[in-house]
Amino acid sequence: DAGVTQSPTHLIKTRGQQVTLRCSPISGHKSVSWYQQVLGQGPQFIFQYYEKEERGRGNFPDRFSARQFPNYSSELNVNALLLGDSALYLCASSLLSLTKTYEQYFGPGTRLTVT
Amino acid sequence: ELKVEQNPLFLSMQEGKNYTIYCNYSTTSDRLYWYRQDPGKSLESLFVLLSNGAVKQEGRLMASLDTKARLSTLHITAAVHDLSATYFCAVGANTGTASKLTFGTGTRLQVTL
């Protein structure tokens, strides 16, 4: 079975531009989460989506937005890019329960470089 | 706010030696995870620990969980060079509408000959 897929693999953007990252979850998983990993740090939670609704949001500015499609794939959008947005963006899919956390399976990531 | 701390941040050890990585977290949780990350790569799941006293082993790695102390350990036995990587612990938190992982700072392990 295919795991979590993400595109593109690498991306170079200029400050002020906008970027869209894409993620397809494992078949049968309806929840997608996005994490940002700055070099040398642990991943930080950005969003979780389930059934096309935002279920959770981390401490990120409104320049970050996301959506989930009927096929459960997801896009992460970042507007007005800053140098500090340079990071590895990880997508994770999982089952979702309101009573416990299920294991999250991570995709290969998109490496975003902002110049 | 849930905080997860790992120590040490960097560990250089010789092949054949044993060592332990510690993960402390600040609030109760129903799950604790250990991940491995190679440079420039994504996260590889190593262990999922579900309950107090849980112990899991895979090869030279063994993870344990003490929920009362809010402590998990990752023990490395007779290290080999292939274990060189960064290791993260992550704590699962359920807010009632979302479930997310809060990661530690990571421990960069370097195994030398």
mmCIF file of C-alpha atoms in Angstrom:
data_model
loop_
_atom_site.group_PDB
_atom_site.id
_atom_site.type_symbol
_atom_site.label_atom_id
_atom_site.label_comp_id
_atom_site.label_asym_id
_atom_site.label_seq_id
_atom_site.Cartn_x
_atom_site.Cartn_y
_atom_site.Cartn_z
ATOM 1 C CA ASP A 1 0.000 0.000 0.000
ATOM 2 C CA ALA A 2 1.178 3.498 -0.777
ATOM 3 C CA GLY A 3 2.212 5.620 2.153
ATOM 4 C CA VAL A 4 1.715 9.334 2.583
ATOM 5 C CA THR A 5 2.830 11.241 -0.489
ATOM 6 C CA GLN A 6 3.820 14.895 -0.733
ATOM 7 C CA SER A 7 4.650 17.219 -3.591
ATOM 8 C CA PRO A 8 6.813 18.888 -4.549
ATOM 9 C CA THR A 9 9.939 17.451 -2.944
ATOM 10 C CA HIS A 10 11.858 20.689 -3.016
ATOM 11 C CA LEU A 11 10.829 24.263 -3.624
ATOM 12 C CA ILE A 12 12.676 27.556 -3.787
ATOM 13 C CA LYS A 13 10.714 30.774 -3.408
ATOM 14 C CA THR A 14 11.448 34.446 -2.942
ATOM 15 C CA ARG A 15 10.374 36.510 0.046
ATOM 16 C CA GLY A 16 6.842 37.814 -0.365
ATOM 17 C CA GLN A 17 5.740 35.030 -2.695
ATOM 18 C CA GLN A 18 3.081 32.452 -1.996
ATOM 19 C CA VAL A 19 3.472 28.680 -1.972
ATOM 20 C CA THR A 20 1.164 25.663 -2.044
ATOM 21 C CA LEU A 21 2.216 22.262 -0.771
ATOM 22 C CA ARG A 22 0.249 19.094 -1.395
ATOM 23 C CA CYS A 23 -0.335 15.892 0.517
ATOM 24 C CA SER A 24 -2.170 12.635 -0.121
ATOM 25 C CA PRO A 25 -2.908 10.495 2.934
ATOM 26 C CA ILE A 26 -2.769 6.747 3.304
ATOM 27 C CA SER A 27 -5.834 5.106 1.837
ATOM 28 C CA GLY A 28 -8.540 4.918 4.488
ATOM 29 C CA HIS A 29 -7.104 7.718 6.605
ATOM 30 C CA LYS A 30 -9.374 10.712 6.850
ATOM 31 C CA SER A 31 -7.190 12.967 8.995
ATOM 32 C CA VAL A 32 -4.266 14.998 7.705
ATOM 33 C CA SER A 33 -1.917 17.039 9.851
ATOM 34 C CA TRP A 34 0.794 19.459 8.840
ATOM 35 C CA TYR A 35 4.042 20.071 10.720
ATOM 36 C CA GLN A 36 6.864 22.527 10.164
ATOM 37 C CA GLN A 37 10.397 21.444 10.986
ATOM 38 C CA VAL A 38 13.006 24.158 11.031
ATOM 39 C CA LEU A 39 16.573 22.935 10.728
ATOM 40 C CA GLY A 40 17.875 21.655 14.039
ATOM 41 C CA GLN A 41 14.490 21.564 15.764
ATOM 42 C CA GLY A 42 11.652 19.130 16.283
ATOM 43 C CA PRO A 43 8.531 19.343 14.117
ATOM 44 C CA GLN A 44 5.916 21.901 15.168
ATOM 45 C CA PHE A 45 2.200 21.294 14.690
ATOM 46 C CA ILE A 46 0.532 23.643 12.197
ATOM 47 C CA PHE A 47 -2.903 22.204 11.362
ATOM 48 C CA GLN A 48 -5.058 19.150 11.567
ATOM 49 C CA TYR A 49 -7.936 18.541 9.165
ATOM 50 C CA TYR A 50 -10.593 15.867 9.330
ATOM 51 C CA GLU A 51 -13.544 15.449 7.018
ATOM 52 C CA LYS A 52 -12.612 18.734 5.344
ATOM 53 C CA GLU A 53 -12.850 20.693 8.570
ATOM 54 C CA GLU A 54 -10.052 22.290 10.548
ATOM 55 C CA ARG A 55 -9.831 20.459 13.861
ATOM 56 C CA GLY A 56 -6.767 22.051 15.349
ATOM 57 C CA ARG A 57 -4.325 24.835 14.731
ATOM 58 C CA GLY A 58 -0.891 25.462 16.162
ATOM 59 C CA ASN A 59 0.706 28.770 16.986
ATOM 60 C CA PHE A 60 1.231 29.979 13.418
ATOM 61 C CA PRO A 61 0.226 33.301 11.816
ATOM 62 C CA ASP A 62 -2.732 33.712 9.492
ATOM 63 C CA ARG A 63 -0.356 33.619 6.534
ATOM 64 C CA PHE A 64 -0.617 29.858 6.929
ATOM 65 C CA SER A 65 -3.814 28.231 5.722
ATOM 66 C CA ALA A 66 -4.870 24.791 4.615
ATOM 67 C CA ARG A 67 -7.762 22.866 3.240
ATOM 68 C CA GLN A 68 -8.816 19.276 2.763
ATOM 69 C CA PHE A 69 -10.575 17.906 -0.271
ATOM 70 C CA PRO A 70 -13.353 15.287 -0.566
ATOM 71 C CA ASN A 71 -10.731 12.625 -1.369
ATOM 72 C CA TYR A 72 -8.989 13.588 1.933
ATOM 73 C CA SER A 73 -5.925 15.026 0.241
ATOM 74 C CA SER A 74 -4.793 18.362 1.575
ATOM 75 C CA GLU A 75 -3.028 21.556 0.601
ATOM 76 C CA LEU A 76 -1.020 23.875 2.809
ATOM 77 C CA ASN A 77 -0.732 27.473 1.647
ATOM 78 C CA VAL A 78 1.709 30.018 2.934
ATOM 79 C CA ASN A 79 1.386 33.651 1.851
ATOM 80 C CA ALA A 80 3.874 36.519 2.030
ATOM 81 C CA LEU A 81 6.794 34.183 2.581
ATOM 82 C CA LEU A 82 9.482 35.145 5.055
ATOM 83 C CA LEU A 83 13.010 33.837 5.316
ATOM 84 C CA GLY A 84 11.976 32.148 8.557
ATOM 85 C CA ASP A 85 9.457 29.995 6.684
ATOM 86 C CA SER A 86 12.344 27.995 5.238
ATOM 87 C CA ALA A 87 11.822 24.527 6.639
ATOM 88 C CA LEU A 88 10.858 20.937 5.979
ATOM 89 C CA TYR A 89 7.075 20.694 5.842
ATOM 90 C CA LEU A 90 5.779 17.324 6.880
ATOM 91 C CA CYS A 91 2.346 15.917 6.263
ATOM 92 C CA ALA A 92 1.001 13.111 8.442
ATOM 93 C CA SER A 93 -2.124 11.036 8.081
ATOM 94 C CA SER A 94 -3.973 9.086 10.718
ATOM 95 C CA LEU A 95 -7.270 7.774 11.883
ATOM 96 C CA LEU A 96 -8.983 10.223 14.176
ATOM 97 C CA SER A 97 -10.712 9.747 17.453
ATOM 98 C CA LEU A 98 -12.005 12.423 19.756
ATOM 99 C CA THR A 99 -10.872 10.367 22.736
ATOM 100 C CA LYS A 100 -7.348 9.355 21.882
ATOM 101 C CA THR A 101 -4.493 10.025 19.526
ATOM 102 C CA TYR A 102 -3.750 7.486 16.859
ATOM 103 C CA GLU A 103 -0.365 6.968 15.316
ATOM 104 C CA GLN A 104 0.495 9.510 12.668
ATOM 105 C CA TYR A 105 2.294 8.352 9.550
ATOM 106 C CA PHE A 106 4.591 10.915 8.025
ATOM 107 C CA GLY A 107 5.234 11.648 4.390
ATOM 108 C CA PRO A 108 8.674 12.355 2.908
ATOM 109 C CA GLY A 109 8.264 16.101 3.357
ATOM 110 C CA THR A 110 8.652 19.175 1.182
ATOM 111 C CA ARG A 111 11.826 21.172 1.637
ATOM 112 C CA LEU A 112 10.982 24.871 1.227
ATOM 113 C CA THR A 113 13.762 27.390 0.852
ATOM 114 C CA VAL A 114 12.906 31.088 0.911
ATOM 115 C CA THR A 115 15.549 33.445 -0.466
ATOM 116 C CA GLU B 1 0.812 23.981 27.335
ATOM 117 C CA LEU B 2 2.455 20.623 26.886
ATOM 118 C CA LYS B 3 6.250 20.745 26.951
ATOM 119 C CA VAL B 4 8.524 17.905 25.935
ATOM 120 C CA GLU B 5 12.193 17.917 26.837
ATOM 121 C CA GLN B 6 14.854 15.533 25.667
ATOM 122 C CA ASN B 7 18.357 15.072 26.906
ATOM 123 C CA PRO B 8 21.011 14.972 25.910
ATOM 124 C CA LEU B 9 20.700 17.120 22.800
ATOM 125 C CA PHE B 10 23.831 15.619 21.317
ATOM 126 C CA LEU B 11 25.408 12.285 22.061
ATOM 127 C CA SER B 12 28.674 10.995 20.706
ATOM 128 C CA MET B 13 29.343 7.411 21.621
ATOM 129 C CA GLN B 14 31.688 4.681 20.610
ATOM 130 C CA GLU B 15 30.564 1.529 18.922
ATOM 131 C CA GLY B 16 29.776 -1.179 21.424
ATOM 132 C CA LYS B 17 28.792 1.183 24.225
ATOM 133 C CA ASN B 18 25.411 1.562 25.906
ATOM 134 C CA TYR B 19 23.541 4.775 26.539
ATOM 135 C CA THR B 20 20.087 6.148 27.356
ATOM 136 C CA ILE B 21 18.149 9.086 25.940
ATOM 137 C CA TYR B 22 15.584 10.678 28.248
ATOM 138 C CA CYS B 23 12.260 12.279 27.371
ATOM 139 C CA ASN B 24 10.295 14.239 29.973
ATOM 140 C CA TYR B 25 6.872 15.723 29.353
ATOM 141 C CA SER B 26 4.770 18.110 31.370
ATOM 142 C CA THR B 27 1.166 16.844 31.216
ATOM 143 C CA THR B 28 -0.621 13.533 31.011
ATOM 144 C CA SER B 29 -0.911 11.845 27.648
ATOM 145 C CA ASP B 30 -2.319 8.653 26.227
ATOM 146 C CA ARG B 31 0.551 7.901 23.872
ATOM 147 C CA LEU B 32 4.256 8.436 23.470
ATOM 148 C CA TYR B 33 6.169 7.908 20.267
ATOM 149 C CA TRP B 34 9.802 7.582 19.312
ATOM 150 C CA TYR B 35 10.951 8.528 15.833
ATOM 151 C CA ARG B 36 14.221 8.369 13.993
ATOM 152 C CA GLN B 37 15.253 10.954 11.419
ATOM 153 C CA ASP B 38 18.210 10.702 9.079
ATOM 154 C CA PRO B 39 19.645 13.967 7.676
ATOM 155 C CA GLY B 40 17.319 15.514 5.117
ATOM 156 C CA LYS B 41 14.783 12.714 5.509
ATOM 157 C CA SER B 42 11.351 12.314 7.042
ATOM 158 C CA LEU B 43 10.458 10.665 10.325
ATOM 159 C CA GLU B 44 10.606 6.922 10.735
ATOM 160 C CA SER B 45 8.406 5.500 13.477
ATOM 161 C CA LEU B 46 10.300 3.353 15.976
ATOM 162 C CA PHE B 47 7.998 2.742 18.939
ATOM 163 C CA VAL B 48 4.509 3.533 20.180
ATOM 164 C CA LEU B 49 4.099 3.311 23.955
ATOM 165 C CA LEU B 50 0.544 3.172 25.232
ATOM 166 C CA SER B 51 0.537 2.572 28.944
ATOM 167 C CA ASN B 52 2.473 2.907 32.149
ATOM 168 C CA GLY B 53 5.286 0.395 32.332
ATOM 169 C CA ALA B 54 5.208 -0.323 28.611
ATOM 170 C CA VAL B 55 8.494 -1.619 27.242
ATOM 171 C CA LYS B 56 9.243 -2.288 23.606
ATOM 172 C CA GLN B 57 12.413 -3.547 21.972
ATOM 173 C CA GLU B 58 13.630 -3.670 18.410
ATOM 174 C CA GLY B 59 17.166 -4.761 17.766
ATOM 175 C CA ARG B 60 19.563 -2.632 19.793
ATOM 176 C CA LEU B 61 16.874 -0.128 20.829
ATOM 177 C CA MET B 62 14.544 -0.444 23.779
ATOM 178 C CA ALA B 63 11.939 2.118 24.813
ATOM 179 C CA SER B 64 10.045 2.362 28.073
ATOM 180 C CA LEU B 65 7.354 4.579 29.539
ATOM 181 C CA ASP B 66 6.653 5.711 33.104
ATOM 182 C CA THR B 67 3.460 7.777 32.963
ATOM 183 C CA LYS B 68 3.564 8.620 36.648
ATOM 184 C CA ALA B 69 6.978 10.212 36.284
ATOM 185 C CA ARG B 70 6.061 11.504 32.802
ATOM 186 C CA LEU B 71 9.276 9.993 31.549
ATOM 187 C CA SER B 72 10.223 7.827 28.620
ATOM 188 C CA THR B 73 13.628 6.402 27.884
ATOM 189 C CA LEU B 74 15.269 5.097 24.741
ATOM 190 C CA HIS B 75 18.095 2.748 25.598
ATOM 191 C CA ILE B 76 20.779 1.892 23.097
ATOM 192 C CA THR B 77 22.656 -1.349 23.579
ATOM 193 C CA ALA B 78 26.048 -1.993 21.982
ATOM 194 C CA ALA B 79 25.759 0.896 19.550
ATOM 195 C CA VAL B 80 26.710 0.480 15.913
ATOM 196 C CA HIS B 81 27.437 3.170 13.333
ATOM 197 C CA ASP B 82 24.109 2.568 11.539
ATOM 198 C CA LEU B 83 22.287 3.963 14.564
ATOM 199 C CA SER B 84 23.702 7.430 13.906
ATOM 200 C CA ALA B 85 20.685 9.699 13.410
ATOM 201 C CA THR B 86 18.498 12.165 15.282
ATOM 202 C CA TYR B 87 15.947 10.649 17.634
ATOM 203 C CA PHE B 88 12.750 12.412 18.630
ATOM 204 C CA CYS B 89 10.183 11.584 21.238
ATOM 205 C CA ALA B 90 6.675 12.910 20.683
ATOM 206 C CA VAL B 91 3.734 13.044 23.033
ATOM 207 C CA GLY B 92 0.180 12.641 21.827
ATOM 208 C CA ALA B 93 -2.330 15.210 23.059
ATOM 209 C CA ASN B 94 -6.027 15.140 22.430
ATOM 210 C CA THR B 95 -7.847 18.461 22.687
ATOM 211 C CA GLY B 96 -11.285 16.969 22.193
ATOM 212 C CA THR B 97 -11.544 18.116 18.611
ATOM 213 C CA ALA B 98 -8.018 17.433 17.423
ATOM 214 C CA SER B 99 -5.139 15.182 18.148
ATOM 215 C CA LYS B 100 -1.600 16.395 17.693
ATOM 216 C CA LEU B 101 1.936 15.418 18.496
ATOM 217 C CA THR B 102 4.255 17.623 20.495
ATOM 218 C CA PHE B 103 7.855 16.799 19.753
ATOM 219 C CA GLY B 104 10.952 17.040 21.864
ATOM 220 C CA THR B 105 13.996 18.923 20.709
ATOM 221 C CA GLY B 106 15.641 15.767 19.416
ATOM 222 C CA THR B 107 18.834 13.950 20.327
ATOM 223 C CA ARG B 108 21.480 13.806 17.677
ATOM 224 C CA LEU B 109 23.324 10.527 18.058
ATOM 225 C CA GLN B 110 26.734 10.025 16.535
ATOM 226 C CA VAL B 111 28.282 6.583 16.837
ATOM 227 C CA THR B 112 31.987 6.517 16.189
ATOM 228 C CA LEU B 113 34.297 3.611 15.448
#
